[in-house]
Amino acid sequence: MNLLIDDGQPPRDIVEALGPLDDLLATHATVVVVVSSDDFGLGSLVDQVDRAVVLCLSEEAPAMRARLAGTESSQEMVLVGDGQGLVHSGVVRTINPARWAGSVGWLGRHLARTKLGLALGAGGAKGFAHVGVLEVLQEAGYTVDYVAGSSIGAVVGACLALGADADHIGQMMRRAFTPEMVAAMFSLSFAGRSTGVEVMNRTWYELAGDCSFADLEIPLVVMTVDLESRAAAAIMQGSVREALAAATALAGFVPPYQRGNQRLVDGVALVPVPTEAVIDAGADVTISVNLLSHRTLAAWPGEDATASGPQARRHRVLDDMLEVIDLAQQESSARHAAKADIVLEPRFGPGTWRDFQLAERFLAAGRAETQMQLEALYSLARPQFDAWKKEGNVVRRLQYG
């Protein structure tokens, strides 16, 4: 429970308030005290708390750091303004005044340590399950604060970070992956490479335009693999469109994306589900979505297993390659996904990475898995305003005068 304190008889200073705070801590798991930076005895209070969050204008930050320099407690600074020219390890977020409304909700989740992070895994057409996940989270009242994605997960994550809601993301995905685009994307040259690179790049431009990571509504991590360093390479700055081109450069199928000295390919090669990336970004509660699970269905719901038998292969070399990727990355995908607090593994019927005609079935599988896990998520982080109303939290303010 969070408690903003307000007593009818305000204490004369912060030192006098410490006694009542001890009483409150005996009966409440969390006590949140809101004070002004002008209050006498501020340093004394900071030394008594487990955590101090400083909300101030960017230009006020140096003075606040100097004032609190002698205190023993560490401070997390949330700045209002552009924050340009200010480098400090204690700054956890810079709030754009034009986006203040959404930032208030974020601040509440930060105080409660319930900032939600989403790690979206690789899986081609199965990535429509990510849309189903987002639909259920949105309907339940949750806000995603951080998102990381590999391959198709990066595409969905970018749409979310650009500010689109679940319904809009579904529409964007359906427009992006038309039958014509999919046919071009999975057409192979005599050398065995995709002939649809230009079509794919045009699609990423239509999704992200000229947006950079600095323009995004929420932090995004696009996971790739650098063939030069032979290691995972997370992209968190620069052009979003270029990041998507790198994230979807499936090794052996699409040429590596050249980014400076890096040769980047699809993150599925090493990090199929980038859970650690979203934890490192700042998420308190994490959800991973593993699309490469061994948990599959012999038939789609409502279908006979015999009717859903092996599908005709449209391109034997490509189908074999995608099947090998699925098998090779099952263990790795499960291992990376398991690092999250909540692991979602949608159960799919027969289908491959390029079966975009099964989009609605993949989406429904994502919805079903998320609905099954909502209770577990609720035990870790309740929807912000819903929880506030249900618990009847006390709202008071601590005043000094």
mmCIF file of N, CA and C in Angstrom, residues 38-125:
data_model
loop_
_atom_site.group_PDB
_atom_site.id
_atom_site.type_symbol
_atom_site.label_atom_id
_atom_site.label_comp_id
_atom_site.label_asym_id
_atom_site.label_seq_id
_atom_site.Cartn_x
_atom_site.Cartn_y
_atom_site.Cartn_z
ATOM 1 N N ASP A 38 12.226 22.722 0.024
ATOM 2 C CA ASP A 38 12.499 23.854 0.913
ATOM 3 C C ASP A 38 12.328 23.493 2.389
ATOM 4 N N ASP A 39 11.795 22.288 2.668
ATOM 5 C CA ASP A 39 11.512 21.925 4.049
ATOM 6 C C ASP A 39 12.784 21.815 4.892
ATOM 7 N N PHE A 40 12.698 22.356 6.094
ATOM 8 C CA PHE A 40 13.821 22.277 7.033
ATOM 9 C C PHE A 40 13.984 20.810 7.479
ATOM 10 N N GLY A 41 15.214 20.391 7.560
ATOM 11 C CA GLY A 41 15.474 19.030 8.028
ATOM 12 C C GLY A 41 15.337 17.979 6.950
ATOM 13 N N LEU A 42 15.380 18.388 5.692
ATOM 14 C CA LEU A 42 15.221 17.433 4.591
ATOM 15 C C LEU A 42 16.279 16.332 4.653
ATOM 16 N N GLY A 43 17.521 16.715 4.928
ATOM 17 C CA GLY A 43 18.597 15.723 4.996
ATOM 18 C C GLY A 43 18.359 14.680 6.061
ATOM 19 N N SER A 44 17.755 15.093 7.194
ATOM 20 C CA SER A 44 17.477 14.147 8.281
ATOM 21 C C SER A 44 16.484 13.091 7.839
ATOM 22 N N LEU A 45 15.463 13.513 7.090
ATOM 23 C CA LEU A 45 14.470 12.554 6.616
ATOM 24 C C LEU A 45 15.070 11.605 5.591
ATOM 25 N N VAL A 46 15.871 12.142 4.666
ATOM 26 C CA VAL A 46 16.475 11.320 3.625
ATOM 27 C C VAL A 46 17.338 10.220 4.241
ATOM 28 N N ASP A 47 17.999 10.541 5.350
ATOM 29 C CA ASP A 47 18.835 9.537 6.011
ATOM 30 C C ASP A 47 18.026 8.425 6.658
ATOM 31 N N GLN A 48 16.724 8.656 6.868
ATOM 32 C CA GLN A 48 15.883 7.678 7.556
ATOM 33 C C GLN A 48 15.096 6.771 6.612
ATOM 34 N N VAL A 49 15.069 7.100 5.325
ATOM 35 C CA VAL A 49 14.224 6.344 4.396
ATOM 36 C C VAL A 49 15.061 5.336 3.616
ATOM 37 N N ASP A 50 14.377 4.338 3.064
ATOM 38 C CA ASP A 50 15.051 3.331 2.248
ATOM 39 C C ASP A 50 15.355 3.856 0.853
ATOM 40 N N ARG A 51 14.564 4.828 0.415
ATOM 41 C CA ARG A 51 14.649 5.250 -0.978
ATOM 42 C C ARG A 51 14.182 6.695 -1.092
ATOM 43 N N ALA A 52 14.958 7.525 -1.765
ATOM 44 C CA ALA A 52 14.588 8.922 -1.967
ATOM 45 C C ALA A 52 14.491 9.202 -3.463
ATOM 46 N N VAL A 53 13.324 9.643 -3.912
ATOM 47 C CA VAL A 53 13.116 10.003 -5.314
ATOM 48 C C VAL A 53 12.963 11.520 -5.385
ATOM 49 N N VAL A 54 13.825 12.164 -6.142
ATOM 50 C CA VAL A 54 13.829 13.620 -6.255
ATOM 51 C C VAL A 54 13.199 14.009 -7.586
ATOM 52 N N LEU A 55 12.122 14.774 -7.525
ATOM 53 C CA LEU A 55 11.460 15.287 -8.727
ATOM 54 C C LEU A 55 11.751 16.779 -8.809
ATOM 55 N N CYS A 56 12.463 17.193 -9.842
ATOM 56 C CA CYS A 56 12.827 18.602 -9.950
ATOM 57 C C CYS A 56 13.050 18.979 -11.405
ATOM 58 N N LEU A 57 13.124 20.293 -11.661
ATOM 59 C CA LEU A 57 13.452 20.778 -12.992
ATOM 60 C C LEU A 57 14.899 20.428 -13.317
ATOM 61 N N SER A 58 15.186 20.244 -14.582
ATOM 62 C CA SER A 58 16.540 19.864 -14.987
ATOM 63 C C SER A 58 17.576 20.851 -14.463
ATOM 64 N N GLU A 59 17.253 22.146 -14.531
ATOM 65 C CA GLU A 59 18.228 23.149 -14.111
ATOM 66 C C GLU A 59 18.423 23.194 -12.598
ATOM 67 N N GLU A 60 17.505 22.585 -11.854
ATOM 68 C CA GLU A 60 17.623 22.551 -10.392
ATOM 69 C C GLU A 60 18.427 21.351 -9.897
ATOM 70 N N ALA A 61 18.702 20.404 -10.787
ATOM 71 C CA ALA A 61 19.353 19.160 -10.379
ATOM 72 C C ALA A 61 20.712 19.361 -9.715
ATOM 73 N N PRO A 62 21.622 20.208 -10.267
ATOM 74 C CA PRO A 62 22.929 20.372 -9.604
ATOM 75 C C PRO A 62 22.801 20.859 -8.160
ATOM 76 N N ALA A 63 21.890 21.812 -7.922
ATOM 77 C CA ALA A 63 21.710 22.334 -6.558
ATOM 78 C C ALA A 63 21.150 21.266 -5.633
ATOM 79 N N MET A 64 20.215 20.449 -6.130
ATOM 80 C CA MET A 64 19.641 19.392 -5.302
ATOM 81 C C MET A 64 20.691 18.336 -4.961
ATOM 82 N N ARG A 65 21.525 17.996 -5.913
ATOM 83 C CA ARG A 65 22.584 17.013 -5.642
ATOM 84 C C ARG A 65 23.544 17.539 -4.574
ATOM 85 N N ALA A 66 23.859 18.832 -4.681
ATOM 86 C CA ALA A 66 24.771 19.426 -3.705
ATOM 87 C C ALA A 66 24.147 19.428 -2.310
ATOM 88 N N ARG A 67 22.848 19.706 -2.242
ATOM 89 C CA ARG A 67 22.184 19.766 -0.938
ATOM 90 C C ARG A 67 22.114 18.401 -0.274
ATOM 91 N N LEU A 68 21.967 17.343 -1.074
ATOM 92 C CA LEU A 68 21.821 16.000 -0.521
ATOM 93 C C LEU A 68 23.130 15.207 -0.504
ATOM 94 N N ALA A 69 24.221 15.881 -0.844
ATOM 95 C CA ALA A 69 25.504 15.184 -0.981
ATOM 96 C C ALA A 69 25.957 14.531 0.313
ATOM 97 N N GLY A 70 25.608 15.112 1.459
ATOM 98 C CA GLY A 70 26.080 14.565 2.713
ATOM 99 C C GLY A 70 25.208 13.492 3.315
ATOM 100 N N THR A 71 24.120 13.142 2.627
ATOM 101 C CA THR A 71 23.203 12.142 3.169
ATOM 102 C C THR A 71 23.683 10.737 2.826
ATOM 103 N N GLU A 72 23.275 9.777 3.651
ATOM 104 C CA GLU A 72 23.715 8.398 3.447
ATOM 105 C C GLU A 72 22.878 7.657 2.424
ATOM 106 N N SER A 73 21.608 8.017 2.262
ATOM 107 C CA SER A 73 20.712 7.323 1.340
ATOM 108 C C SER A 73 21.008 7.741 -0.100
ATOM 109 N N SER A 74 20.887 6.790 -1.015
ATOM 110 C CA SER A 74 21.048 7.115 -2.437
ATOM 111 C C SER A 74 19.775 7.763 -2.957
ATOM 112 N N GLN A 75 19.929 8.624 -3.942
ATOM 113 C CA GLN A 75 18.774 9.331 -4.494
ATOM 114 C C GLN A 75 18.581 8.983 -5.968
ATOM 115 N N GLU A 76 17.320 8.843 -6.350
ATOM 116 C CA GLU A 76 16.955 8.650 -7.749
ATOM 117 C C GLU A 76 16.343 9.959 -8.223
ATOM 118 N N MET A 77 16.888 10.514 -9.278
ATOM 119 C CA MET A 77 16.425 11.815 -9.752
ATOM 120 C C MET A 77 15.525 11.650 -10.969
ATOM 121 N N VAL A 78 14.369 12.295 -10.927
ATOM 122 C CA VAL A 78 13.455 12.360 -12.061
ATOM 123 C C VAL A 78 13.391 13.829 -12.465
ATOM 124 N N LEU A 79 13.867 14.124 -13.656
ATOM 125 C CA LEU A 79 13.997 15.508 -14.096
ATOM 126 C C LEU A 79 12.852 15.905 -15.009
ATOM 127 N N VAL A 80 12.408 17.146 -14.882
ATOM 128 C CA VAL A 80 11.393 17.712 -15.761
ATOM 129 C C VAL A 80 12.083 18.716 -16.663
ATOM 130 N N GLY A 81 12.084 18.453 -17.952
ATOM 131 C CA GLY A 81 12.784 19.309 -18.900
ATOM 132 C C GLY A 81 13.525 18.461 -19.901
ATOM 133 N N ASP A 82 14.424 19.095 -20.672
ATOM 134 C CA ASP A 82 15.135 18.327 -21.698
ATOM 135 C C ASP A 82 16.322 17.563 -21.138
ATOM 136 N N GLY A 83 16.866 18.004 -19.990
ATOM 137 C CA GLY A 83 17.977 17.279 -19.378
ATOM 138 C C GLY A 83 19.261 17.327 -20.168
ATOM 139 N N GLN A 84 19.334 18.176 -21.190
ATOM 140 C CA GLN A 84 20.522 18.233 -22.027
ATOM 141 C C GLN A 84 21.700 18.794 -21.242
ATOM 142 N N GLY A 85 22.837 18.211 -21.473
ATOM 143 C CA GLY A 85 24.048 18.670 -20.821
ATOM 144 C C GLY A 85 24.214 18.160 -19.401
ATOM 145 N N LEU A 86 23.245 17.370 -18.918
ATOM 146 C CA LEU A 86 23.312 16.862 -17.549
ATOM 147 C C LEU A 86 23.607 15.375 -17.585
ATOM 148 N N VAL A 87 24.731 14.987 -17.044
ATOM 149 C CA VAL A 87 25.103 13.578 -16.992
ATOM 150 C C VAL A 87 25.274 13.203 -15.523
ATOM 151 N N HIS A 88 24.458 12.273 -15.066
ATOM 152 C CA HIS A 88 24.537 11.851 -13.667
ATOM 153 C C HIS A 88 23.931 10.471 -13.551
ATOM 154 N N SER A 89 24.626 9.584 -12.842
ATOM 155 C CA SER A 89 24.175 8.199 -12.748
ATOM 156 C C SER A 89 22.862 8.065 -12.001
ATOM 157 N N GLY A 90 22.505 9.064 -11.188
ATOM 158 C CA GLY A 90 21.285 8.975 -10.413
ATOM 159 C C GLY A 90 20.030 9.352 -11.152
ATOM 160 N N VAL A 91 20.135 9.827 -12.382
ATOM 161 C CA VAL A 91 18.965 10.241 -13.154
ATOM 162 C C VAL A 91 18.305 9.004 -13.756
ATOM 163 N N VAL A 92 17.061 8.712 -13.338
ATOM 164 C CA VAL A 92 16.372 7.528 -13.835
ATOM 165 C C VAL A 92 15.406 7.854 -14.974
ATOM 166 N N ARG A 93 15.022 9.108 -15.105
ATOM 167 C CA ARG A 93 14.116 9.472 -16.183
ATOM 168 C C ARG A 93 14.086 10.983 -16.345
ATOM 169 N N THR A 94 13.947 11.422 -17.581
ATOM 170 C CA THR A 94 13.721 12.826 -17.883
ATOM 171 C C THR A 94 12.336 12.957 -18.493
ATOM 172 N N ILE A 95 11.501 13.771 -17.872
ATOM 173 C CA ILE A 95 10.103 13.908 -18.280
ATOM 174 C C ILE A 95 9.929 15.123 -19.184
ATOM 175 N N ASN A 96 9.322 14.881 -20.330
ATOM 176 C CA ASN A 96 8.969 15.970 -21.231
ATOM 177 C C ASN A 96 7.700 16.631 -20.698
ATOM 178 N N PRO A 97 7.730 17.931 -20.385
ATOM 179 C CA PRO A 97 6.533 18.593 -19.839
ATOM 180 C C PRO A 97 5.297 18.430 -20.716
ATOM 181 N N ALA A 98 5.500 18.262 -22.026
ATOM 182 C CA ALA A 98 4.362 18.101 -22.932
ATOM 183 C C ALA A 98 3.693 16.748 -22.749
ATOM 184 N N ARG A 99 4.385 15.788 -22.099
ATOM 185 C CA ARG A 99 3.835 14.449 -21.887
ATOM 186 C C ARG A 99 3.647 14.182 -20.394
ATOM 187 N N TRP A 100 3.313 15.211 -19.662
ATOM 188 C CA TRP A 100 3.253 15.103 -18.215
ATOM 189 C C TRP A 100 2.197 14.101 -17.745
ATOM 190 N N ALA A 101 1.031 14.054 -18.422
ATOM 191 C CA ALA A 101 -0.064 13.191 -17.963
ATOM 192 C C ALA A 101 0.379 11.734 -17.847
ATOM 193 N N GLY A 102 1.017 11.208 -18.873
ATOM 194 C CA GLY A 102 1.480 9.826 -18.831
ATOM 195 C C GLY A 102 2.611 9.623 -17.840
ATOM 196 N N SER A 103 3.388 10.681 -17.606
ATOM 197 C CA SER A 103 4.525 10.571 -16.700
ATOM 198 C C SER A 103 4.094 10.451 -15.250
ATOM 199 N N VAL A 104 2.936 10.998 -14.902
ATOM 200 C CA VAL A 104 2.427 10.872 -13.535
ATOM 201 C C VAL A 104 2.167 9.401 -13.215
ATOM 202 N N GLY A 105 1.555 8.690 -14.157
ATOM 203 C CA GLY A 105 1.319 7.258 -13.968
ATOM 204 C C GLY A 105 2.619 6.502 -13.832
ATOM 205 N N TRP A 106 3.607 6.855 -14.668
ATOM 206 C CA TRP A 106 4.916 6.195 -14.581
ATOM 207 C C TRP A 106 5.545 6.428 -13.216
ATOM 208 N N LEU A 107 5.439 7.653 -12.697
ATOM 209 C CA LEU A 107 6.033 7.965 -11.403
ATOM 210 C C LEU A 107 5.411 7.109 -10.303
ATOM 211 N N GLY A 108 4.091 6.904 -10.379
ATOM 212 C CA GLY A 108 3.439 6.045 -9.403
ATOM 213 C C GLY A 108 3.946 4.619 -9.471
ATOM 214 N N ARG A 109 4.114 4.104 -10.688
ATOM 215 C CA ARG A 109 4.619 2.733 -10.836
ATOM 216 C C ARG A 109 6.080 2.632 -10.394
ATOM 217 N N HIS A 110 6.830 3.706 -10.612
ATOM 218 C CA HIS A 110 8.230 3.716 -10.175
ATOM 219 C C HIS A 110 8.312 3.662 -8.656
ATOM 220 N N LEU A 111 7.477 4.444 -7.990
ATOM 221 C CA LEU A 111 7.473 4.443 -6.533
ATOM 222 C C LEU A 111 7.057 3.074 -5.983
ATOM 223 N N ALA A 112 6.100 2.448 -6.647
ATOM 224 C CA ALA A 112 5.595 1.143 -6.187
ATOM 225 C C ALA A 112 6.442 -0.028 -6.668
ATOM 226 N N ARG A 113 7.455 0.261 -7.470
ATOM 227 C CA ARG A 113 8.313 -0.765 -8.080
ATOM 228 C C ARG A 113 7.477 -1.765 -8.885
ATOM 229 N N THR A 114 6.583 -1.226 -9.710
ATOM 230 C CA THR A 114 5.756 -2.099 -10.557
ATOM 231 C C THR A 114 5.844 -1.689 -12.027
ATOM 232 N N LYS A 115 6.928 -1.021 -12.417
ATOM 233 C CA LYS A 115 7.091 -0.669 -13.832
ATOM 234 C C LYS A 115 7.170 -1.961 -14.637
ATOM 235 N N LEU A 116 6.348 -2.052 -15.684
ATOM 236 C CA LEU A 116 6.177 -3.302 -16.433
ATOM 237 C C LEU A 116 7.042 -3.318 -17.682
ATOM 238 N N GLY A 117 7.798 -4.400 -17.836
ATOM 239 C CA GLY A 117 8.635 -4.578 -19.016
ATOM 240 C C GLY A 117 8.201 -5.797 -19.802
ATOM 241 N N LEU A 118 8.235 -5.685 -21.130
ATOM 242 C CA LEU A 118 7.761 -6.748 -22.017
ATOM 243 C C LEU A 118 8.892 -7.161 -22.952
ATOM 244 N N ALA A 119 9.240 -8.462 -22.945
ATOM 245 C CA ALA A 119 10.260 -9.016 -23.835
ATOM 246 C C ALA A 119 9.570 -9.869 -24.884
ATOM 247 N N LEU A 120 9.591 -9.411 -26.132
ATOM 248 C CA LEU A 120 8.858 -10.065 -27.217
ATOM 249 C C LEU A 120 9.808 -10.888 -28.076
ATOM 250 N N GLY A 121 9.513 -12.177 -28.180
ATOM 251 C CA GLY A 121 10.415 -13.097 -28.844
ATOM 252 C C GLY A 121 10.264 -13.177 -30.351
ATOM 253 N N ALA A 122 11.233 -13.857 -30.972
ATOM 254 C CA ALA A 122 11.266 -14.069 -32.414
ATOM 255 C C ALA A 122 10.275 -15.169 -32.801
ATOM 256 N N GLY A 123 9.857 -15.144 -34.084
ATOM 257 C CA GLY A 123 8.942 -16.192 -34.521
ATOM 258 C C GLY A 123 8.189 -15.908 -35.800
ATOM 259 N N GLY A 124 8.588 -14.907 -36.591
ATOM 260 C CA GLY A 124 7.922 -14.642 -37.857
ATOM 261 C C GLY A 124 6.441 -14.369 -37.691
ATOM 262 N N ALA A 125 5.625 -15.067 -38.490
ATOM 263 C CA ALA A 125 4.170 -14.851 -38.470
ATOM 264 C C ALA A 125 3.566 -15.104 -37.087
#
